[in-house]
Structures are given as structure tokens and as C-alpha cells.
């Protein structure tokens, strides 16, 4: 009879007031679990023992050392075969022939022929060697016996004992007998130990060459992260790239593909090697498999760069030391060298380092500039570094528009003639009028006598995509943004791109996440220096750098957002690019805000004092003398052509068409005539201030009268 458990449950449901109902429930007790059969427990124990890490390690060790012997035997056999036959010469001959190097092929063919002739002579000599050996043994034996007998005669004469004649001969016979005895004793053990010694020698060869499958090798050997790049590793990586024509060509080469490789050179924090591809394999087939090639080289994708050098059918591989690209580069020379100055025409801005570890310096002379990339990748810092360097040339003027407006460019107050900061549509209008003012200055310079040299005027707009996407129209119905012939910002930029460099009026723009809408084709192609940080797609890379650079190996879309901040791919004639390449990768120096302010303080010390306009004034009613005083600012004197430039920037409509005669007329009428200082015409701050004060005093007196 099975046991049951009786449970008492008090009924909590509503019941009549007179009674409380209690129910009895009989619940069968669960049956005990059936015992696990012995064979099941044994199977689990066996499976645990087999899959245990110690078991796996032991099995790998046994397999590894066994396979070392087999691998060593294979290597020894190959070495013996190469030494006894002409296969080595044939292999090198076929490799040179496959590479198209006919002179080297002919040299190896000649060496192989010499080897065969020498081998033939040795074999012919062996045919006569038994007879020659027998004759030699007979002669040697006769001479030896005769020498021993002669020695015995000398001994017999010396000792006056006839028996001493045979003593040397008998001693020789006894020595030979001893040797035979020793051989008889040692021969048996030697036959037993010899095979073990041979196996040990083969194991040593296999162990040294790691002649075992990867799964059998120790963990520290199988983990090849960061291993040095050798010719065999490069050839194996190319063979396993998944290109059938390349794999078959390597198999057919007598040297297993070694002839494809040029010298492996140390290049900065990595190595560089040129690979001549066999016929039937195109360079883009290798370029398109960058990730797989990197993994075959035991590197991450961002640690391998593939470019196309000048030589035909060749790819250049640059492979970083594992983890080297994650290490920061040193500080900028702008920070470390407080005596540094700039030269717009002849100097180069210290921008960073290339992948070789060499300094990457950029010439900005008469080159429009475009830097783009995804958000928060270091675009503003990279662009600002160039402006900081150029600010150390006191002749350079700046018009700046920061359409982000968070203070990244605020330290340029006192250096820039104009600085507009803010992300709104009103700020876009201000920046557009600033750029149009630069167009007016450009037109004035173009009308100057041929040969006139003008100081550089840098028109810099950060976050320019905000301007291109502005939907506002002016009173004439023209859009401020857009990319049509009636779009004001677009057309102003295009005019500077077309003619500005001839008179040193340059357009520098920074944009993010480029598209055809926020970075029109004509604008991006008007830049002489194009640089890109990390981007999302190849199509964006082509927008940023152009088709030629991307087809030549430039791949900013393969940079890692967030991890490769400040790393630029640059296409420009202003930077040293290896011969045959169309772009270069630069890791830029990081200059923080505090360092930037210190550099700007040095730039201010070089200048006479610049009043920075933070708003472009508009309207029909103008006070020319007050505006002149405004643009002169705190400087004691300003060149007349600089005053004209600042007036045009202040209000293009009112002053865009002014010449020196117009400026002189206003100043002469006010009694603040321009004068010469150091051979150039200047406007004196004191004269203008005094003229304004006198005018205001006269006006007040007239009103009182």
C-alpha cells in the first residue's frame, strides 16, 4: 500500500456566517527517482576525462612531438634531395622566369648546368675508383709493412736482439685486433641506440622549424598575434587570400612565391613590402580583400594599408606592429617650440606623423583646403592646427565662421579680422556675407597691376554643411544655402575657388558626414588639399578625396570611428607623398584649447593689434568715418589696403566697391589724411579718433547755436 499525505486546507472563500469549511485533500507522494545505470555514469566519466583540458593538452603534446619527427624527416629529405640534385637551381630558374627577370633566369640556368657537369665528372670518377683504390691499398700496405720491418731492423741493431725485427709489425697487428674487439663490443648497442639517435635528430629539426599542424602547437606558438612579418608569412597570406589565379601561380612558382616580394623594409611603427603580382591577378583583387589579408597576417584590418606604387602590377603593403597605431604620437612642435614662426609662402605646417613615423608637414601656399569626416573625429582640431601655425605669420589675415559656435575658435579674437560664431540661420547669413566680402576683396586684388604681391587672406568656415543646408532666402528670393547658380554661399565659395589663389585669397572649409546635398561636387573638387577622417562608406570617401585617391588605395571609410580620432587620409600636392601613391595617411598632433590659446598669444605678440568683428553689419545708412575707426580698432596704424579689406568685410554693399581714392576722400574731408610709414600708406588711429571727436564737438556746438 503506497503512502499518501493528507493536507488540510482552510477555505478562505466567502462562506455562510455560521460555519467555517475545512477540506481534506489527499496528495500522492512522488515516487523516488530511478537509480542512474552504471553504464551511464561510466560514459559521463569517460566523456569528462576525454574533454578535460589536461587531456587535450597531453594529446596535443603527444601528437606534436610525433609529428615533429615526421616533419623533420620531410625537411631532411628535401635538404638531401636539393643537395644531391639540381632541383634548387631549377626552382630558382622557374621563379625568375615567372617574374619576367630573364637575366636572373639565365644566371640560374648557367649555375645549374655547371652543377650537372661537376656531378657527371664525379660519377665518371667513381667508375675507375675501385681499381685505383685497390692499387692504392696495395701500395700503401707494401709501404707500411716495409716501414715497420725497417723500424724493427733499427730496433734489433740498437738492442742487439734479432727478435726485435718483428716487434713493430706485431704491435700493429695487436692494435688492429684491439680495434676489432672494440667494434664487436660496441656494435650491438650501437645498432640498438642508432635508430633512437636518428629519431632524436629528426625531432630536433622538426621542433626547430615547428613542423607540426597549428592545432598541435603550444598555445604561446599558436597565438601569433603580433608576430614579425617574414617573407613566408606574406606569401602564405597572399596564397590564402581567396584569389584562385594568385593561389595557383604561387603553387607553380619554384620558390613558392618568394620572387614576388621585394625587400621587407622597416617603415616607422611597421614594415613595408612591395608585391609584384603574377599575370592574371589585378591589384584591386588584393585591395578589395584588405580585411582577409590583415587577418592572414595576424593583424587587425586598420593595421594593414594597401597602396598602388608606380610599378605596374604591384601593390605596396604597410603592416603595423601589433597595437602600434593605438599608441599616441608626440606633442606638436607648435607646443614644444615656443620660438617657432610661420612662413605662408615657403613654410610647411607641422601637422603630425605619417605611418612611417616621419614628420608630416603641409604647405598651404595658394591651396584651397577641405577637411571632412564623421562627427567627433577630430576635424576641428586638425583644421585649427593649420590655422594656429599660419597665425604665427603676422602678414596673414583671417576671416572665420564657426557654425558650431561652442568656442572652438574663440581664441582667435585679436588675430582674425572677423569671427562669426553660432549655428543658427542668422549666423549662416552673417558667414555668407563675410565670404561675399572676401569675394569683393579678391576682385579688388585682381584689378591691381600685374606682379602685385598680396598678403594671404584665409576665409575659414567650420561646419560648412550648415551653410549649404540653410533654407532661408534673401529679399531678392535667393537662397543662402543650396548648390544652384542663385545660391549665395555656394556661388561665393565657387568664385574664390576659381580665382582666389592667384591673389592669395584662400577658402578653407571643414564639414562632416559629406553628401551631395551638404557638400556639392563643384565645391569639394575646387579644393587643392583634400583630407578626410573616418567615414562611413566608400562613396563618402570618393566625395571627400576623389576617385583617383580612392582607386589608388585611400580608404578613410576603413578608419575606426572613435578609435582613429585625428587620423587623416590626405590627397594634396602640398605634402610629401611616396612616389606612385595618390594619398598619404597622417596621424595629426592634438593641440588642446589651452595650448591653442598660448599659441594665439604668441601670434598676437607678433601683430600690431587686430579688432575682431563678431557681426557683419547691414543697412543702407552708414557712417564711413565711424566704420573706419571701428575697423582700425586698437592698432596705432593700419595699412590702407587692410582698412579697405576690413570695410568690405564689415559691409560688402556699402564698401565692396571702394578704392584707395574713396578712402582717401573720406579721410581728407575729416582731416585724418592717410600718410606713409615705412614706405606704405597707413591710416592713423589717433587722427581718425581726433577727427571723430572734433566732428562730434562741432555738431554739438551747432545744435546749441
PDB file of N, CA and C in Angstrom, residues 635-676:
ATOM      1  N   UNK A 635      44.806  99.243 -33.001  1.00  0.00           N
ATOM      2  CA  UNK A 635      46.116  99.386 -33.629  1.00  0.00           C
ATOM      3  C   UNK A 635      46.444 100.864 -33.808  1.00  0.00           C
ATOM      4  N   UNK A 636      47.713 101.203 -33.638  1.00  0.00           N
ATOM      5  CA  UNK A 636      48.112 102.606 -33.775  1.00  0.00           C
ATOM      6  C   UNK A 636      48.000 103.069 -35.223  1.00  0.00           C
ATOM      7  N   UNK A 637      48.264 102.170 -36.141  1.00  0.00           N
ATOM      8  CA  UNK A 637      48.104 102.484 -37.562  1.00  0.00           C
ATOM      9  C   UNK A 637      47.880 101.184 -38.329  1.00  0.00           C
ATOM     10  N   UNK A 638      47.117 101.288 -39.415  1.00  0.00           N
ATOM     11  CA  UNK A 638      46.772 100.129 -40.237  1.00  0.00           C
ATOM     12  C   UNK A 638      46.958 100.518 -41.689  1.00  0.00           C
ATOM     13  N   UNK A 639      47.513  99.598 -42.469  1.00  0.00           N
ATOM     14  CA  UNK A 639      47.713  99.889 -43.889  1.00  0.00           C
ATOM     15  C   UNK A 639      46.369 100.164 -44.564  1.00  0.00           C
ATOM     16  N   UNK A 640      46.398 101.063 -45.518  1.00  0.00           N
ATOM     17  CA  UNK A 640      45.145 101.468 -46.173  1.00  0.00           C
ATOM     18  C   UNK A 640      44.457 100.289 -46.860  1.00  0.00           C
ATOM     19  N   UNK A 641      45.226  99.387 -47.483  1.00  0.00           N
ATOM     20  CA  UNK A 641      44.575  98.265 -48.169  1.00  0.00           C
ATOM     21  C   UNK A 641      43.953  97.301 -47.169  1.00  0.00           C
ATOM     22  N   UNK A 642      44.525  97.224 -45.948  1.00  0.00           N
ATOM     23  CA  UNK A 642      43.896  96.395 -44.922  1.00  0.00           C
ATOM     24  C   UNK A 642      42.609  97.041 -44.430  1.00  0.00           C
ATOM     25  N   UNK A 643      42.591  98.352 -44.354  1.00  0.00           N
ATOM     26  CA  UNK A 643      41.369  99.057 -43.959  1.00  0.00           C
ATOM     27  C   UNK A 643      40.271  98.806 -44.990  1.00  0.00           C
ATOM     28  N   UNK A 644      40.624  98.839 -46.279  1.00  0.00           N
ATOM     29  CA  UNK A 644      39.636  98.574 -47.330  1.00  0.00           C
ATOM     30  C   UNK A 644      39.090  97.153 -47.219  1.00  0.00           C
ATOM     31  N   UNK A 645      39.980  96.210 -46.933  1.00  0.00           N
ATOM     32  CA  UNK A 645      39.537  94.822 -46.787  1.00  0.00           C
ATOM     33  C   UNK A 645      38.557  94.685 -45.625  1.00  0.00           C
ATOM     34  N   UNK A 646      38.873  95.314 -44.499  1.00  0.00           N
ATOM     35  CA  UNK A 646      38.007  95.206 -43.323  1.00  0.00           C
ATOM     36  C   UNK A 646      36.678  95.920 -43.545  1.00  0.00           C
ATOM     37  N   UNK A 647      36.701  97.029 -44.250  1.00  0.00           N
ATOM     38  CA  UNK A 647      35.449  97.724 -44.552  1.00  0.00           C
ATOM     39  C   UNK A 647      34.551  96.877 -45.441  1.00  0.00           C
ATOM     40  N   UNK A 648      35.144  96.222 -46.445  1.00  0.00           N
ATOM     41  CA  UNK A 648      34.355  95.366 -47.330  1.00  0.00           C
ATOM     42  C   UNK A 648      33.767  94.191 -46.567  1.00  0.00           C
ATOM     43  N   UNK A 649      34.531  93.678 -45.603  1.00  0.00           N
ATOM     44  CA  UNK A 649      34.013  92.593 -44.774  1.00  0.00           C
ATOM     45  C   UNK A 649      32.896  93.087 -43.869  1.00  0.00           C
ATOM     46  N   UNK A 650      33.050  94.315 -43.371  1.00  0.00           N
ATOM     47  CA  UNK A 650      32.033  94.893 -42.498  1.00  0.00           C
ATOM     48  C   UNK A 650      30.711  95.063 -43.231  1.00  0.00           C
ATOM     49  N   UNK A 651      30.757  95.561 -44.464  1.00  0.00           N
ATOM     50  CA  UNK A 651      29.533  95.738 -45.253  1.00  0.00           C
ATOM     51  C   UNK A 651      29.908  95.750 -46.726  1.00  0.00           C
ATOM     52  N   UNK A 652      29.638  94.634 -47.375  1.00  0.00           N
ATOM     53  CA  UNK A 652      30.020  94.480 -48.777  1.00  0.00           C
ATOM     54  C   UNK A 652      29.264  95.463 -49.675  1.00  0.00           C
ATOM     55  N   UNK A 653      28.002  95.658 -49.369  1.00  0.00           N
ATOM     56  CA  UNK A 653      27.212  96.540 -50.231  1.00  0.00           C
ATOM     57  C   UNK A 653      27.694  97.984 -50.163  1.00  0.00           C
ATOM     58  N   UNK A 654      28.042  98.427 -48.960  1.00  0.00           N
ATOM     59  CA  UNK A 654      28.446  99.823 -48.798  1.00  0.00           C
ATOM     60  C   UNK A 654      29.877 100.074 -49.239  1.00  0.00           C
ATOM     61  N   UNK A 655      30.764  99.122 -48.960  1.00  0.00           N
ATOM     62  CA  UNK A 655      32.193  99.378 -49.165  1.00  0.00           C
ATOM     63  C   UNK A 655      32.870  98.396 -50.138  1.00  0.00           C
ATOM     64  N   UNK A 656      32.102  97.473 -50.688  1.00  0.00           N
ATOM     65  CA  UNK A 656      32.707  96.474 -51.566  1.00  0.00           C
ATOM     66  C   UNK A 656      33.371  97.076 -52.791  1.00  0.00           C
ATOM     67  N   UNK A 657      32.856  98.233 -53.268  1.00  0.00           N
ATOM     68  CA  UNK A 657      33.416  98.852 -54.465  1.00  0.00           C
ATOM     69  C   UNK A 657      34.393  99.972 -54.185  1.00  0.00           C
ATOM     70  N   UNK A 658      34.738 100.160 -52.912  1.00  0.00           N
ATOM     71  CA  UNK A 658      35.648 101.251 -52.561  1.00  0.00           C
ATOM     72  C   UNK A 658      37.060 100.988 -53.066  1.00  0.00           C
ATOM     73  N   UNK A 659      37.716 102.097 -53.469  1.00  0.00           N
ATOM     74  CA  UNK A 659      39.134 102.054 -53.828  1.00  0.00           C
ATOM     75  C   UNK A 659      39.901 102.944 -52.851  1.00  0.00           C
ATOM     76  N   UNK A 660      41.184 103.047 -53.054  1.00  0.00           N
ATOM     77  CA  UNK A 660      42.002 103.907 -52.191  1.00  0.00           C
ATOM     78  C   UNK A 660      41.547 105.363 -52.280  1.00  0.00           C
ATOM     79  N   UNK A 661      41.116 105.793 -53.448  1.00  0.00           N
ATOM     80  CA  UNK A 661      40.672 107.178 -53.622  1.00  0.00           C
ATOM     81  C   UNK A 661      39.435 107.466 -52.788  1.00  0.00           C
ATOM     82  N   UNK A 662      38.515 106.482 -52.715  1.00  0.00           N
ATOM     83  CA  UNK A 662      37.318 106.686 -51.893  1.00  0.00           C
ATOM     84  C   UNK A 662      37.695 106.819 -50.423  1.00  0.00           C
ATOM     85  N   UNK A 663      38.606 105.945 -49.968  1.00  0.00           N
ATOM     86  CA  UNK A 663      39.041 106.009 -48.572  1.00  0.00           C
ATOM     87  C   UNK A 663      39.749 107.331 -48.287  1.00  0.00           C
ATOM     88  N   UNK A 664      40.596 107.744 -49.207  1.00  0.00           N
ATOM     89  CA  UNK A 664      41.360 108.986 -49.017  1.00  0.00           C
ATOM     90  C   UNK A 664      40.431 110.197 -48.991  1.00  0.00           C
ATOM     91  N   UNK A 665      39.378 110.173 -49.820  1.00  0.00           N
ATOM     92  CA  UNK A 665      38.436 111.299 -49.858  1.00  0.00           C
ATOM     93  C   UNK A 665      37.754 111.491 -48.506  1.00  0.00           C
ATOM     94  N   UNK A 666      37.290 110.366 -47.910  1.00  0.00           N
ATOM     95  CA  UNK A 666      36.600 110.460 -46.626  1.00  0.00           C
ATOM     96  C   UNK A 666      37.556 110.956 -45.549  1.00  0.00           C
ATOM     97  N   UNK A 667      38.780 110.444 -45.532  1.00  0.00           N
ATOM     98  CA  UNK A 667      39.744 110.831 -44.506  1.00  0.00           C
ATOM     99  C   UNK A 667      40.216 112.273 -44.691  1.00  0.00           C
ATOM    100  N   UNK A 668      40.417 112.687 -45.932  1.00  0.00           N
ATOM    101  CA  UNK A 668      40.841 114.066 -46.188  1.00  0.00           C
ATOM    102  C   UNK A 668      39.767 115.046 -45.737  1.00  0.00           C
ATOM    103  N   UNK A 669      38.510 114.713 -46.035  1.00  0.00           N
ATOM    104  CA  UNK A 669      37.418 115.605 -45.642  1.00  0.00           C
ATOM    105  C   UNK A 669      37.321 115.732 -44.128  1.00  0.00           C
ATOM    106  N   UNK A 670      37.707 114.647 -43.417  1.00  0.00           N
ATOM    107  CA  UNK A 670      37.612 114.672 -41.956  1.00  0.00           C
ATOM    108  C   UNK A 670      38.879 115.201 -41.305  1.00  0.00           C
ATOM    109  N   UNK A 671      39.895 115.481 -42.098  1.00  0.00           N
ATOM    110  CA  UNK A 671      41.146 115.964 -41.536  1.00  0.00           C
ATOM    111  C   UNK A 671      42.007 114.857 -40.956  1.00  0.00           C
ATOM    112  N   UNK A 672      41.808 113.622 -41.398  1.00  0.00           N
ATOM    113  CA  UNK A 672      42.600 112.473 -40.906  1.00  0.00           C
ATOM    114  C   UNK A 672      43.305 111.811 -42.076  1.00  0.00           C
ATOM    115  N   UNK A 673      44.045 112.615 -42.836  1.00  0.00           N
ATOM    116  CA  UNK A 673      44.636 112.148 -44.087  1.00  0.00           C
ATOM    117  C   UNK A 673      45.551 110.936 -43.846  1.00  0.00           C
ATOM    118  N   UNK A 674      45.497 109.920 -44.750  1.00  0.00           N
ATOM    119  CA  UNK A 674      46.452 108.802 -44.664  1.00  0.00           C
ATOM    120  C   UNK A 674      47.858 109.309 -44.957  1.00  0.00           C
ATOM    121  N   UNK A 675      48.853 108.651 -44.387  1.00  0.00           N
ATOM    122  CA  UNK A 675      50.234 109.073 -44.589  1.00  0.00           C
ATOM    123  C   UNK A 675      51.119 107.844 -44.735  1.00  0.00           C
ATOM    124  N   UNK A 676      52.357 108.077 -45.122  1.00  0.00           N
ATOM    125  CA  UNK A 676      53.290 106.972 -45.328  1.00  0.00           C
ATOM    126  C   UNK A 676      54.029 106.642 -44.043  1.00  0.00           C
TER     127      UNK A 676
END
